[in-house]
Amino acid sequence: EPVGARLMYLCVDEPSVRVTFAPTVRLPQELADYTVLSNGPLVSKETNASSDDHQFPVVFKFQPISAVPTYLTCLVIGDLEHIESTPATVDSLPEGEKPTPIRFYTVKGKSHKAQFGLDVARFSLHYFETFFQSKFPLPKLDLVAVPDFPIGGMENWGCICLTEGCL
């Protein structure tokens, strides 16, 4: 884990180092229906048949997230489904401000097991926003149940991963 980010991209993988993380992910056409998640929201998904890189024509681009410690960057790629909600603070938001979307992703066929986790995330986000009198600083919160996740969980910014057994 101390050098895990270096396996994905060139970086200084130290807790004190912060980066702006805005990944672009390229997939082969046969994986075009897969879900791709990262720390920030998906900005675009394009299939470019005329691309110079014919092996990977499906391109996912993500919104930049600033000041992320490299060890908390995240990419999840898989055949996933999700359920979603927003925090309980929706009624108390200033006019024009959007609530933080909360999504719980699972492998296909298991999203019905994620409702309790989504409810806890929704309650917790509302509780801590109220307690600290501060809105959640990221544009979204994804939770991902990963089968056979050896470390149990990882608190990646905006894309929290946990072992599927927690469901």
PDB file of N, CA and C in Angstrom, residues 18 39-41 63-69 72 87 89 93 97-102 124-126 128-130 132-141 155-160:
ATOM      1  N   ARG A  18       0.306  16.548  -2.332  1.00  0.00           N
ATOM      2  CA  ARG A  18      -1.061  16.732  -2.832  1.00  0.00           C
ATOM      3  C   ARG A  18      -1.000  16.991  -4.334  1.00  0.00           C
ATOM      4  N   ASN A  39     -12.242   9.795  -8.233  1.00  0.00           N
ATOM      5  CA  ASN A  39     -12.494  10.721  -7.134  1.00  0.00           C
ATOM      6  C   ASN A  39     -13.493  11.812  -7.518  1.00  0.00           C
ATOM      7  N   GLY A  40     -13.409  12.295  -8.724  1.00  0.00           N
ATOM      8  CA  GLY A  40     -14.313  13.338  -9.192  1.00  0.00           C
ATOM      9  C   GLY A  40     -15.406  12.771 -10.075  1.00  0.00           C
ATOM     10  N   PRO A  41     -16.418  13.593 -10.377  1.00  0.00           N
ATOM     11  CA  PRO A  41     -17.499  13.143 -11.248  1.00  0.00           C
ATOM     12  C   PRO A  41     -17.025  12.922 -12.684  1.00  0.00           C
ATOM     13  N   GLN A  63     -13.778  15.097 -13.810  1.00  0.00           N
ATOM     14  CA  GLN A  63     -13.587  16.449 -13.283  1.00  0.00           C
ATOM     15  C   GLN A  63     -12.372  16.449 -12.373  1.00  0.00           C
ATOM     16  N   PRO A  64     -11.530  17.475 -12.462  1.00  0.00           N
ATOM     17  CA  PRO A  64     -10.376  17.552 -11.560  1.00  0.00           C
ATOM     18  C   PRO A  64     -10.800  17.714 -10.096  1.00  0.00           C
ATOM     19  N   ILE A  65     -10.082  17.049  -9.226  1.00  0.00           N
ATOM     20  CA  ILE A  65     -10.242  17.217  -7.784  1.00  0.00           C
ATOM     21  C   ILE A  65      -8.884  17.696  -7.263  1.00  0.00           C
ATOM     22  N   SER A  66      -8.876  18.839  -6.589  1.00  0.00           N
ATOM     23  CA  SER A  66      -7.623  19.454  -6.131  1.00  0.00           C
ATOM     24  C   SER A  66      -7.185  18.934  -4.777  1.00  0.00           C
ATOM     25  N   ALA A  67      -5.899  19.022  -4.552  1.00  0.00           N
ATOM     26  CA  ALA A  67      -5.258  18.741  -3.258  1.00  0.00           C
ATOM     27  C   ALA A  67      -5.548  17.343  -2.723  1.00  0.00           C
ATOM     28  N   VAL A  68      -5.527  16.355  -3.596  1.00  0.00           N
ATOM     29  CA  VAL A  68      -5.733  14.966  -3.186  1.00  0.00           C
ATOM     30  C   VAL A  68      -4.377  14.346  -2.842  1.00  0.00           C
ATOM     31  N   PRO A  69      -4.243  13.745  -1.660  1.00  0.00           N
ATOM     32  CA  PRO A  69      -3.018  12.974  -1.413  1.00  0.00           C
ATOM     33  C   PRO A  69      -2.977  11.809  -2.411  1.00  0.00           C
ATOM     34  N   LEU A  72      -4.771   8.564  -1.884  1.00  0.00           N
ATOM     35  CA  LEU A  72      -6.232   8.554  -1.819  1.00  0.00           C
ATOM     36  C   LEU A  72      -6.883   8.745  -3.193  1.00  0.00           C
ATOM     37  N   PRO A  87     -27.933  13.722   0.703  1.00  0.00           N
ATOM     38  CA  PRO A  87     -27.977  13.857   2.161  1.00  0.00           C
ATOM     39  C   PRO A  87     -29.282  14.490   2.618  1.00  0.00           C
ATOM     40  N   THR A  89     -29.760  17.023   4.152  1.00  0.00           N
ATOM     41  CA  THR A  89     -29.658  18.485   4.246  1.00  0.00           C
ATOM     42  C   THR A  89     -30.275  19.204   3.063  1.00  0.00           C
ATOM     43  N   LEU A  93     -30.377  23.668   2.122  1.00  0.00           N
ATOM     44  CA  LEU A  93     -29.334  24.214   1.255  1.00  0.00           C
ATOM     45  C   LEU A  93     -29.673  25.637   0.822  1.00  0.00           C
ATOM     46  N   GLU A  97     -27.887  26.018  -4.663  1.00  0.00           N
ATOM     47  CA  GLU A  97     -26.839  25.040  -4.350  1.00  0.00           C
ATOM     48  C   GLU A  97     -27.404  23.628  -4.488  1.00  0.00           C
ATOM     49  N   LYS A  98     -26.630  22.768  -5.132  1.00  0.00           N
ATOM     50  CA  LYS A  98     -27.081  21.401  -5.361  1.00  0.00           C
ATOM     51  C   LYS A  98     -26.633  20.484  -4.226  1.00  0.00           C
ATOM     52  N   PRO A  99     -27.458  19.503  -3.869  1.00  0.00           N
ATOM     53  CA  PRO A  99     -27.040  18.538  -2.843  1.00  0.00           C
ATOM     54  C   PRO A  99     -25.962  17.600  -3.390  1.00  0.00           C
ATOM     55  N   THR A 100     -25.173  17.062  -2.509  1.00  0.00           N
ATOM     56  CA  THR A 100     -24.131  16.109  -2.888  1.00  0.00           C
ATOM     57  C   THR A 100     -24.763  14.772  -3.231  1.00  0.00           C
ATOM     58  N   PRO A 101     -24.591  14.279  -4.461  1.00  0.00           N
ATOM     59  CA  PRO A 101     -25.131  12.956  -4.764  1.00  0.00           C
ATOM     60  C   PRO A 101     -24.330  11.869  -4.040  1.00  0.00           C
ATOM     61  N   ILE A 102     -25.041  10.895  -3.496  1.00  0.00           N
ATOM     62  CA  ILE A 102     -24.411   9.749  -2.821  1.00  0.00           C
ATOM     63  C   ILE A 102     -24.854   8.509  -3.585  1.00  0.00           C
ATOM     64  N   SER A 124     -24.947   9.868   7.875  1.00  0.00           N
ATOM     65  CA  SER A 124     -23.630  10.334   8.341  1.00  0.00           C
ATOM     66  C   SER A 124     -23.229  11.640   7.681  1.00  0.00           C
ATOM     67  N   LEU A 125     -23.458  11.755   6.376  1.00  0.00           N
ATOM     68  CA  LEU A 125     -23.099  12.984   5.689  1.00  0.00           C
ATOM     69  C   LEU A 125     -23.902  14.161   6.257  1.00  0.00           C
ATOM     70  N   HIS A 126     -25.187  13.958   6.469  1.00  0.00           N
ATOM     71  CA  HIS A 126     -26.024  15.003   7.070  1.00  0.00           C
ATOM     72  C   HIS A 126     -25.532  15.339   8.490  1.00  0.00           C
ATOM     73  N   PHE A 128     -22.548  14.986   9.913  1.00  0.00           N
ATOM     74  CA  PHE A 128     -21.265  15.692   9.974  1.00  0.00           C
ATOM     75  C   PHE A 128     -21.342  17.083   9.335  1.00  0.00           C
ATOM     76  N   GLU A 129     -22.152  17.256   8.302  1.00  0.00           N
ATOM     77  CA  GLU A 129     -22.334  18.607   7.755  1.00  0.00           C
ATOM     78  C   GLU A 129     -22.966  19.522   8.810  1.00  0.00           C
ATOM     79  N   THR A 130     -23.916  18.997   9.570  1.00  0.00           N
ATOM     80  CA  THR A 130     -24.560  19.768  10.630  1.00  0.00           C
ATOM     81  C   THR A 130     -23.596  20.022  11.784  1.00  0.00           C
ATOM     82  N   PHE A 132     -20.262  20.022  11.890  1.00  0.00           N
ATOM     83  CA  PHE A 132     -19.150  20.905  11.551  1.00  0.00           C
ATOM     84  C   PHE A 132     -19.619  22.208  10.892  1.00  0.00           C
ATOM     85  N   GLN A 133     -20.920  22.341  10.654  1.00  0.00           N
ATOM     86  CA  GLN A 133     -21.491  23.517   9.996  1.00  0.00           C
ATOM     87  C   GLN A 133     -20.744  23.833   8.698  1.00  0.00           C
ATOM     88  N   SER A 134     -20.535  22.772   7.931  1.00  0.00           N
ATOM     89  CA  SER A 134     -19.796  22.899   6.677  1.00  0.00           C
ATOM     90  C   SER A 134     -20.299  21.847   5.700  1.00  0.00           C
ATOM     91  N   LYS A 135     -20.503  22.260   4.453  1.00  0.00           N
ATOM     92  CA  LYS A 135     -20.948  21.327   3.423  1.00  0.00           C
ATOM     93  C   LYS A 135     -19.793  20.387   3.046  1.00  0.00           C
ATOM     94  N   PHE A 136     -20.133  19.163   2.703  1.00  0.00           N
ATOM     95  CA  PHE A 136     -19.146  18.199   2.207  1.00  0.00           C
ATOM     96  C   PHE A 136     -18.369  18.855   1.062  1.00  0.00           C
ATOM     97  N   PRO A 137     -17.026  18.834   1.093  1.00  0.00           N
ATOM     98  CA  PRO A 137     -16.242  19.629   0.145  1.00  0.00           C
ATOM     99  C   PRO A 137     -16.101  19.052  -1.262  1.00  0.00           C
ATOM    100  N   LEU A 138     -16.585  17.851  -1.491  1.00  0.00           N
ATOM    101  CA  LEU A 138     -16.419  17.241  -2.804  1.00  0.00           C
ATOM    102  C   LEU A 138     -17.746  17.220  -3.560  1.00  0.00           C
ATOM    103  N   PRO A 139     -17.711  17.160  -4.892  1.00  0.00           N
ATOM    104  CA  PRO A 139     -18.949  17.239  -5.668  1.00  0.00           C
ATOM    105  C   PRO A 139     -19.800  15.974  -5.659  1.00  0.00           C
ATOM    106  N   LYS A 140     -19.281  14.870  -5.126  1.00  0.00           N
ATOM    107  CA  LYS A 140     -20.048  13.627  -5.066  1.00  0.00           C
ATOM    108  C   LYS A 140     -19.414  12.703  -4.041  1.00  0.00           C
ATOM    109  N   LEU A 141     -20.195  11.698  -3.622  1.00  0.00           N
ATOM    110  CA  LEU A 141     -19.675  10.664  -2.728  1.00  0.00           C
ATOM    111  C   LEU A 141     -20.136   9.315  -3.256  1.00  0.00           C
ATOM    112  N   GLU A 155     -10.470   4.759   2.228  1.00  0.00           N
ATOM    113  CA  GLU A 155     -11.209   6.012   2.321  1.00  0.00           C
ATOM    114  C   GLU A 155     -10.801   7.009   1.237  1.00  0.00           C
ATOM    115  N   ASN A 156     -10.781   6.572  -0.009  1.00  0.00           N
ATOM    116  CA  ASN A 156     -10.427   7.455  -1.123  1.00  0.00           C
ATOM    117  C   ASN A 156     -11.379   8.646  -1.170  1.00  0.00           C
ATOM    118  N   TRP A 157     -10.852   9.820  -1.473  1.00  0.00           N
ATOM    119  CA  TRP A 157     -11.666  11.027  -1.529  1.00  0.00           C
ATOM    120  C   TRP A 157     -12.760  10.874  -2.570  1.00  0.00           C
ATOM    121  N   GLY A 158     -13.995  10.938  -2.173  1.00  0.00           N
ATOM    122  CA  GLY A 158     -15.119  10.916  -3.090  1.00  0.00           C
ATOM    123  C   GLY A 158     -15.456   9.560  -3.679  1.00  0.00           C
ATOM    124  N   CYS A 159     -14.663   8.541  -3.373  1.00  0.00           N
ATOM    125  CA  CYS A 159     -14.886   7.208  -3.943  1.00  0.00           C
ATOM    126  C   CYS A 159     -14.385   6.161  -2.936  1.00  0.00           C
ATOM    127  N   ILE A 160     -15.173   5.946  -1.903  1.00  0.00           N
ATOM    128  CA  ILE A 160     -14.795   5.055  -0.806  1.00  0.00           C
ATOM    129  C   ILE A 160     -15.013   3.613  -1.222  1.00  0.00           C
TER     130      ILE A 160
END
